[in-house]
Short mmCIF file of C-alpha atoms in Angstrom, two decimals:
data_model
loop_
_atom_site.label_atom_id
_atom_site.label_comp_id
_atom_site.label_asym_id
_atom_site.label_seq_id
_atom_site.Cartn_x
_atom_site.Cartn_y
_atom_site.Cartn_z
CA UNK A 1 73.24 -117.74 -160.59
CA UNK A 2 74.83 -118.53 -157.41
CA UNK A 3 75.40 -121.84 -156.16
CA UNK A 4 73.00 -121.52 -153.25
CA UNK A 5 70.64 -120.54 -155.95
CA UNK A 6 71.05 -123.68 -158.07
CA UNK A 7 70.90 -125.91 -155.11
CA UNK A 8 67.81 -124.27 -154.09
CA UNK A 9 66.45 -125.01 -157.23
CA UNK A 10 65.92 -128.62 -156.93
CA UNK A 11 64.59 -129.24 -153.00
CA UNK A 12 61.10 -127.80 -152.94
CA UNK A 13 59.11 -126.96 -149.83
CA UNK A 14 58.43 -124.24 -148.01
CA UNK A 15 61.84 -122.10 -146.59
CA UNK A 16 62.78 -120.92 -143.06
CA UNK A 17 64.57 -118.10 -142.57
CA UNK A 18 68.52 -118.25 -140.97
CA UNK A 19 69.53 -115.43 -138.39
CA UNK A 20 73.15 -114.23 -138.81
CA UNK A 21 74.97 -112.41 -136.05
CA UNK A 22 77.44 -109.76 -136.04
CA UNK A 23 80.67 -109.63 -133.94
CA UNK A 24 78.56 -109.34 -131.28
CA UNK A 25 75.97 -111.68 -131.95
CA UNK A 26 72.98 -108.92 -133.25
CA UNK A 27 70.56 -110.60 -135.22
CA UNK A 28 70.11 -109.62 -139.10
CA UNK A 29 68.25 -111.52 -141.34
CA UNK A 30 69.88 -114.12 -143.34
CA UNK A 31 69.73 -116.25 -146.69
CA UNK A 32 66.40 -118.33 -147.24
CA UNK A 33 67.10 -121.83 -148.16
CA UNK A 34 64.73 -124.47 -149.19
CA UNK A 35 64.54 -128.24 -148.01
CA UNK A 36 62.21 -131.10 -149.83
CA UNK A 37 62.66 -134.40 -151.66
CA UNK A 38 62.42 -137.77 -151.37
CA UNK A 39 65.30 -137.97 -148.55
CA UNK A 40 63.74 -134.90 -146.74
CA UNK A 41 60.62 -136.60 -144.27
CA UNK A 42 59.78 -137.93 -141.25
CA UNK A 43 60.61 -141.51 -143.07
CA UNK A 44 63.88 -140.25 -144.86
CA UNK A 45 66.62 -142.98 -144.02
CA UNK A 46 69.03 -139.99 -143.41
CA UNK A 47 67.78 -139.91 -139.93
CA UNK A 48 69.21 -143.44 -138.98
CA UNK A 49 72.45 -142.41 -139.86
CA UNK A 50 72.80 -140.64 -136.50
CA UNK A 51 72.18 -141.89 -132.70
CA UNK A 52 69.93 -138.81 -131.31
CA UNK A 53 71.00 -139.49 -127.48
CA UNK A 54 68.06 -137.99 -125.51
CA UNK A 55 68.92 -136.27 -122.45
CA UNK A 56 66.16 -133.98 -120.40
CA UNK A 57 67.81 -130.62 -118.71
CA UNK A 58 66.14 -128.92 -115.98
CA UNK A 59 66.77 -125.36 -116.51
CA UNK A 60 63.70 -123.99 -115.21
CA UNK A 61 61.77 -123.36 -118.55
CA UNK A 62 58.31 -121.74 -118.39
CA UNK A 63 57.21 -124.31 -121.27
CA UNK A 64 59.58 -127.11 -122.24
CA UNK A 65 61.35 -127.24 -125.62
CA UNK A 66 63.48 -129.13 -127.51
CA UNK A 67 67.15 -128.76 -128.89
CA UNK A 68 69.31 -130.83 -131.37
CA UNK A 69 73.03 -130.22 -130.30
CA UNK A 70 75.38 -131.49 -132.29
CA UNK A 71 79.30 -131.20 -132.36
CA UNK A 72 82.40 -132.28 -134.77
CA UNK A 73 81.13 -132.72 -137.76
CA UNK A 74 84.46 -132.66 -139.52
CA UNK A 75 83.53 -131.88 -142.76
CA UNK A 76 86.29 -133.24 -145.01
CA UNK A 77 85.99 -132.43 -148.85
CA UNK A 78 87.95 -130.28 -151.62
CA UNK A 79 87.10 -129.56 -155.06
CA UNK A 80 88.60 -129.74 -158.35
CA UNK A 81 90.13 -126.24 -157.78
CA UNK A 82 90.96 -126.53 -154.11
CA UNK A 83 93.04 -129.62 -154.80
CA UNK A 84 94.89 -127.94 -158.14
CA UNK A 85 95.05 -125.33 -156.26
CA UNK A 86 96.19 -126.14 -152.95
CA UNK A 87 99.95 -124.85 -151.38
CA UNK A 88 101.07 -127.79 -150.39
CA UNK A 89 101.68 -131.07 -151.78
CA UNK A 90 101.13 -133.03 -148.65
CA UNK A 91 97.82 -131.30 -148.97
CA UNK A 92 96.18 -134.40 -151.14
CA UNK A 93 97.84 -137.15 -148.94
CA UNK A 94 95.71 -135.51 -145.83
CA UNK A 95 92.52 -135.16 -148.36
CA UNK A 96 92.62 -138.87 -149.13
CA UNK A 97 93.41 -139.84 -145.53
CA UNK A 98 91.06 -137.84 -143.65
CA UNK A 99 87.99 -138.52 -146.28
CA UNK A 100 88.81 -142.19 -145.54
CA UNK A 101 88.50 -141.39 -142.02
CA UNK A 102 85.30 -139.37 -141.69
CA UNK A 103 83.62 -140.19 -145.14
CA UNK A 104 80.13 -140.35 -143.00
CA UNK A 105 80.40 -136.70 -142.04
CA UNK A 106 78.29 -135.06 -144.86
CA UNK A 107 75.38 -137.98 -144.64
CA UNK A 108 75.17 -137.63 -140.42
CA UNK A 109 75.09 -133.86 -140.61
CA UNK A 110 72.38 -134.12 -143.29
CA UNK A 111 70.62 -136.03 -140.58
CA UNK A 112 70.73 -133.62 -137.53
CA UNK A 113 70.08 -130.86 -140.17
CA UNK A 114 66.59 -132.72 -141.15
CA UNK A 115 65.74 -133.91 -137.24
CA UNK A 116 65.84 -129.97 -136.08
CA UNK A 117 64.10 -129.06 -139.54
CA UNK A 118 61.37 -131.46 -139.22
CA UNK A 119 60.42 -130.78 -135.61
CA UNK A 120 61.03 -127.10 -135.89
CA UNK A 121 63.43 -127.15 -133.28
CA UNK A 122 67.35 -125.25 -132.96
CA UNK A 123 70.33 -126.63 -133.77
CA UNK A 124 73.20 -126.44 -131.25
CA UNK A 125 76.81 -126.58 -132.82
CA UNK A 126 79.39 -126.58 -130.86
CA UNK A 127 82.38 -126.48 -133.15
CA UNK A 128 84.73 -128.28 -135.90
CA UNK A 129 81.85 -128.29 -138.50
CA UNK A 130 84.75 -128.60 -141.20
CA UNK A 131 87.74 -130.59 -140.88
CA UNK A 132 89.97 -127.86 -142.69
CA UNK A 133 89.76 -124.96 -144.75
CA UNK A 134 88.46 -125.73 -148.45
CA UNK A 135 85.79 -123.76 -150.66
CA UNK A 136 84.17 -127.66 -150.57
CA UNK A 137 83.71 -127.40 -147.44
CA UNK A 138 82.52 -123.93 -146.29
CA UNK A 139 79.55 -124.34 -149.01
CA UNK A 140 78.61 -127.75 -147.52
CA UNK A 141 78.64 -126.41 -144.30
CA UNK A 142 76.78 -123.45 -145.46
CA UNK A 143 74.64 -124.76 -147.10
CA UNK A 144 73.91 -127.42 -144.29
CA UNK A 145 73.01 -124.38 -141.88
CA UNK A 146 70.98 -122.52 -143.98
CA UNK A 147 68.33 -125.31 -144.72
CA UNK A 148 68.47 -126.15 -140.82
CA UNK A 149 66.17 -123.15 -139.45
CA UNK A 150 67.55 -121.66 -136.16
CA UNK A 151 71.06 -122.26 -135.68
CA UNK A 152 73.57 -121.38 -133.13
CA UNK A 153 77.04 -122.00 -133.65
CA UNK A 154 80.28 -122.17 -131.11
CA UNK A 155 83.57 -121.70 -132.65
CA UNK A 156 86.08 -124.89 -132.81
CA UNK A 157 89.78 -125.19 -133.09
CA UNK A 158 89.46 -126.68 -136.51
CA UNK A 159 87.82 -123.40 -138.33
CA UNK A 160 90.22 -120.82 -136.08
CA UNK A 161 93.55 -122.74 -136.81
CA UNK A 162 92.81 -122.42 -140.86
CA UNK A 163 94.34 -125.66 -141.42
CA UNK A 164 94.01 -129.23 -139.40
CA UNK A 165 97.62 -129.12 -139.10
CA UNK A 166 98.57 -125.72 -138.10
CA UNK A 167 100.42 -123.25 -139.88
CA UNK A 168 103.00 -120.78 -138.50
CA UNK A 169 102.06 -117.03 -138.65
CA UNK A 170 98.87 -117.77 -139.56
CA UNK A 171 96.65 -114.41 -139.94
CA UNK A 172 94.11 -115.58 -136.82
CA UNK A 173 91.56 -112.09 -137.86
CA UNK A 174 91.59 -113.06 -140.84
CA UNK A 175 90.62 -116.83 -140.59
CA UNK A 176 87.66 -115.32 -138.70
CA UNK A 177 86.59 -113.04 -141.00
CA UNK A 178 86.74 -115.80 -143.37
CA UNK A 179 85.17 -118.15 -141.53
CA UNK A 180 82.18 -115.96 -140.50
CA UNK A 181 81.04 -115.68 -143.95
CA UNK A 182 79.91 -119.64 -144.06
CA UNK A 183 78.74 -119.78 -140.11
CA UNK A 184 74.89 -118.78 -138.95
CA UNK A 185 76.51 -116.22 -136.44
CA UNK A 186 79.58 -115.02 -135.24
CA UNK A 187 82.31 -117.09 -134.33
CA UNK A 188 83.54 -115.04 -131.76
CA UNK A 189 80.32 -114.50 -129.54
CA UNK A 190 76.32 -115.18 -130.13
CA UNK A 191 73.67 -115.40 -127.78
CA UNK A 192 70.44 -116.22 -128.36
CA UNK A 193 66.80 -116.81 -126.43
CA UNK A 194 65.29 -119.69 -126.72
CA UNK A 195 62.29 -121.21 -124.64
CA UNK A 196 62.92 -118.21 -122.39
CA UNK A 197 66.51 -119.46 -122.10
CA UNK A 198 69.56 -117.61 -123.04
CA UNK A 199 72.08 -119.49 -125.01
CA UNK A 200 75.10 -118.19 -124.90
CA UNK A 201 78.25 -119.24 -127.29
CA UNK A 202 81.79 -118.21 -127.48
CA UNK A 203 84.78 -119.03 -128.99
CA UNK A 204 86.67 -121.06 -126.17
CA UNK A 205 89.70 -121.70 -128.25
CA UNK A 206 91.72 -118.40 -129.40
CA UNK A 207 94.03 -117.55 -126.97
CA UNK A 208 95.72 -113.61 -128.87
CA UNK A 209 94.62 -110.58 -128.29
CA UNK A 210 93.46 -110.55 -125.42
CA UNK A 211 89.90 -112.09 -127.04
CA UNK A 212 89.29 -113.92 -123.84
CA UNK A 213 89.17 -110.63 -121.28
CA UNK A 214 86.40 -109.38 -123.89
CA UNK A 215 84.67 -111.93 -123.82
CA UNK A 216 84.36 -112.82 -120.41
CA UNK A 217 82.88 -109.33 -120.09
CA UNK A 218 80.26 -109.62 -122.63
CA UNK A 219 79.79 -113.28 -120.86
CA UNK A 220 78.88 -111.61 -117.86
CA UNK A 221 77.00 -108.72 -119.33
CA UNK A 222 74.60 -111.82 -120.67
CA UNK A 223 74.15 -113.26 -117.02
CA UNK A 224 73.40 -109.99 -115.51
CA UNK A 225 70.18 -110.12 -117.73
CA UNK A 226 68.78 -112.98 -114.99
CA UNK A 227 67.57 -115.35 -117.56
CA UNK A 228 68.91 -118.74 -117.27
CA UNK A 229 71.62 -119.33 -118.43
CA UNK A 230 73.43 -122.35 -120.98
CA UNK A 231 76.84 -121.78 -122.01
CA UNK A 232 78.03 -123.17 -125.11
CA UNK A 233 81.42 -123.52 -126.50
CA UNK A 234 84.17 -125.99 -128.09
CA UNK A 235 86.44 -127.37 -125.46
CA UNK A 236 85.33 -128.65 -122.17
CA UNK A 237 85.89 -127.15 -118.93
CA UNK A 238 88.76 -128.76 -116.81
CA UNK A 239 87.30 -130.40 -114.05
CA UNK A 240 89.14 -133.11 -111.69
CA UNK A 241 87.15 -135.95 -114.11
CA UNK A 242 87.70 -134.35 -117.53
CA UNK A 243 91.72 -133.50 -116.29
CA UNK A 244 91.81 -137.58 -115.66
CA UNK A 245 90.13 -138.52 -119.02
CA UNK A 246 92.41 -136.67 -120.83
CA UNK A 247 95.80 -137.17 -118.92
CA UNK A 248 94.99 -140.97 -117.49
CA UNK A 249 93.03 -142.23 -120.03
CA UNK A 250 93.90 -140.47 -122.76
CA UNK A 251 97.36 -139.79 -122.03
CA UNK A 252 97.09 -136.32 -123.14
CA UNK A 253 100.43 -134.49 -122.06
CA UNK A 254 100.11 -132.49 -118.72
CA UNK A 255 102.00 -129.22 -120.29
CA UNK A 256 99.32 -129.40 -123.26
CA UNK A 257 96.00 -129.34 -121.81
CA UNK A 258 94.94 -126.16 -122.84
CA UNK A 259 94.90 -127.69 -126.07
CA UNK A 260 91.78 -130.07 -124.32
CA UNK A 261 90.71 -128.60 -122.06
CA UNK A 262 88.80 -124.61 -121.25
CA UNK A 263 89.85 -123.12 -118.22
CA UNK A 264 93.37 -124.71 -116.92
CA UNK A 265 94.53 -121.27 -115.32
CA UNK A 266 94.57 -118.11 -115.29
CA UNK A 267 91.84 -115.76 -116.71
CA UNK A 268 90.24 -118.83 -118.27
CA UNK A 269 90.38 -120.62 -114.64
CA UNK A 270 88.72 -117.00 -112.91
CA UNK A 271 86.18 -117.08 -115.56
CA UNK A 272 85.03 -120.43 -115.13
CA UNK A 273 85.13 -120.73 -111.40
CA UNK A 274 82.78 -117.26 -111.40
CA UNK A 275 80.16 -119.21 -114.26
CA UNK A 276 79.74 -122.14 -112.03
CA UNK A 277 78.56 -119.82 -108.80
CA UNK A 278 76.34 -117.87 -110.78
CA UNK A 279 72.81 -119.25 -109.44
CA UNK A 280 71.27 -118.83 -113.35
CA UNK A 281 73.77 -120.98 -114.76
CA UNK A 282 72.13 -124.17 -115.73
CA UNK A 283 74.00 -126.32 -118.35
CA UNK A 284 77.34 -126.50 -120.61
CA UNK A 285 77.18 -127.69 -124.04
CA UNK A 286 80.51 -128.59 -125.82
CA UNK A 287 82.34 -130.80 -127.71
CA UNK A 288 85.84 -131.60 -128.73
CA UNK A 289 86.21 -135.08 -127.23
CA UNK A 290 84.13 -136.83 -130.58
CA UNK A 291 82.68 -139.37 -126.77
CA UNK A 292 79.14 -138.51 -125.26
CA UNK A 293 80.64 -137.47 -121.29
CA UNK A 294 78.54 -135.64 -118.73
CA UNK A 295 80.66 -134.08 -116.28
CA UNK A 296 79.43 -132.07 -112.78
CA UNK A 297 80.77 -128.36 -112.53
CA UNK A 298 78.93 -128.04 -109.29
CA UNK A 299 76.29 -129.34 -107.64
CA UNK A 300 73.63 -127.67 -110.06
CA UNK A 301 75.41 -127.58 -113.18
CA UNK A 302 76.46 -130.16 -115.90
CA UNK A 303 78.46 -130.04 -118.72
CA UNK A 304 77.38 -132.22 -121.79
CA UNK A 305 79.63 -133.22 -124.06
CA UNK A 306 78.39 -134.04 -127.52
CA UNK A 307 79.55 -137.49 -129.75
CA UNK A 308 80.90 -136.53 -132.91
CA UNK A 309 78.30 -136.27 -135.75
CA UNK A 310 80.41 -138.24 -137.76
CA UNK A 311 80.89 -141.14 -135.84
CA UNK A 312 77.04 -141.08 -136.07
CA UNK A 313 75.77 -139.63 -132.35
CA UNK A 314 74.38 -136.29 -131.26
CA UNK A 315 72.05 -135.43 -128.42
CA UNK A 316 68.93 -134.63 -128.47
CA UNK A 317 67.70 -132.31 -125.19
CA UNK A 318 64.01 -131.39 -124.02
CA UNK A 319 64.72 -128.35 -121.21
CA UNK A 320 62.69 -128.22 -118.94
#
């Protein structure tokens, strides 16, 4: 028996079903994974663990919905075997620090996991669900997705770079490949309708490869459809106020941005400048910052920057 299995075993209730994309984000059907208990209702104390910041997004919706969208959990937890077994010895001074740091990250995502489960709604991720690599935390984080319903994940620079401090020659295909077996959909590209809205997520943060060009093409292909449009991804766009909050007030060094910020120059720059004309763009969701910021791209268009989930906020958005 498999651990999902086991787990399942205990929790009860009736299952929803977990869509998994492919490279490209086509849907196939996923693992079914049950959620019950005494923690798991409308009353659970679970769901005061986390500030649900409610925010209503005109996007033109036929009917309006609801999202839960959520970002840096930082899952931070090894196992008996990934400590024994881990390459470095450095490795177990990070575990201790970091679980000191972010202990509430398991409990809060528990919490936006039950709030989307309980009113049926998606759950937006947009990146760092673990904190680093560890066979603790991909099944935590697996497991938290599959009991959550519909999910749509955005890749963040803590699952690409394969370690929270990064490692030199690091095989960047095959962190994603390994990666993609614990997320609800590709890390590389998923979009999904919702409401009558197409979400779209990418990953924002891989830079070889020429992964950006390709994407920005499929972007496009998605906006050509003439739904409207939400983008979702990891790092914010650069904008003259999110350039100042990282360089001013953050003192973020000016020939590092691109470590803070989407679309500094060049293709990323093109890109981004072409998203915020398109008339059916109507929202950015991200993350990266662990601060709740709302920034303008253009006079029609915000970006909305999730708190980290464990600090204890995420938003909660009715589009309408």
């Amino acid at each position: 028996m498999d651990r999902r299995s086991f787990l399942g075993l205990g929790l009860g209730a009736a299952a929803l079903g977990v869509l998994k994309g492919d490279a490209w984000g086509a849907p196939a059907q996923g693992d079914v994974v049950p959620l019950g208990g005494p923690l798991g209702g409308a009353d659970s104390p679970l769901l005061k663990k986390v500030n649900f910041t409610k925010l209503t997004i005109d996007v033109g919706a036929k009917k309006p919905f609801k999202v839960i969208h959520c970002s840096d959990t930082h899952v931070n937890m090894m196992n008996v075997s990934d400590l024994i077994g881990a390459k470095r010895a450095k490795d177990l001074a990070m575990f201790d620090r970091r679980l000191k740091d972010m202990l509430a990250s398991v409990g809060n995502f528990a919490a936006c996991v039950l709030k989307a489960r309980l009113e049926n709604v998606p759950l937006i991720h947009s990146g760092d669900a673990w904190d680093y690599h560890s066979e603790e935390n991909f099944h935590l984080v697996e497991d938290a997705f599959g009991a959550a319903g519909e999910v749509l994940y955005a890749m963040g620079n803590h699952e690409i770079r394969g370690h929270w401090e990064h490692e030199p020659n690091i095989d960047n295909e095959g962190v994603r490949r390994r990666c993609d077996r614990h997320l609800p959909n590709s890390s590389l590209f998923c979009a999904r309708q919702f409401g009558g809205i197409n979400f779209v997520a990418f990953d924002n943060c891989s830079k070889w490869n020429g992964i950006q060009a390709k994407l920005h093409t499929r972007i496009k292909a998605e906006f050509a459809k003439g739904l409207p449009t939400v983008l979702v991804m990891h790092k914010p766009i650069m904008t003259a106020a999110s350039r100042k909050w990282c360089v001013e007030d953050h003192h973020a060094p000016e020939n590092n941005l691109g470590a803070y910020l989407y679309a500094v120059d060049g293709i990323e720059k093109t890109f981004a400048d072409w998203c915020c004309r398109q008339p059916n763009l109507k929202a950015v969701l991200c993350g990266h910052f662990h601060e709740e910021i709302q920034w303008k791209l253009s006079d029609t268009v915000t970006q909305y920057v999730a708190g980290a989930v464990y600090k204890g906020n995420a938003y909660e958005i009715t589009f309408v």
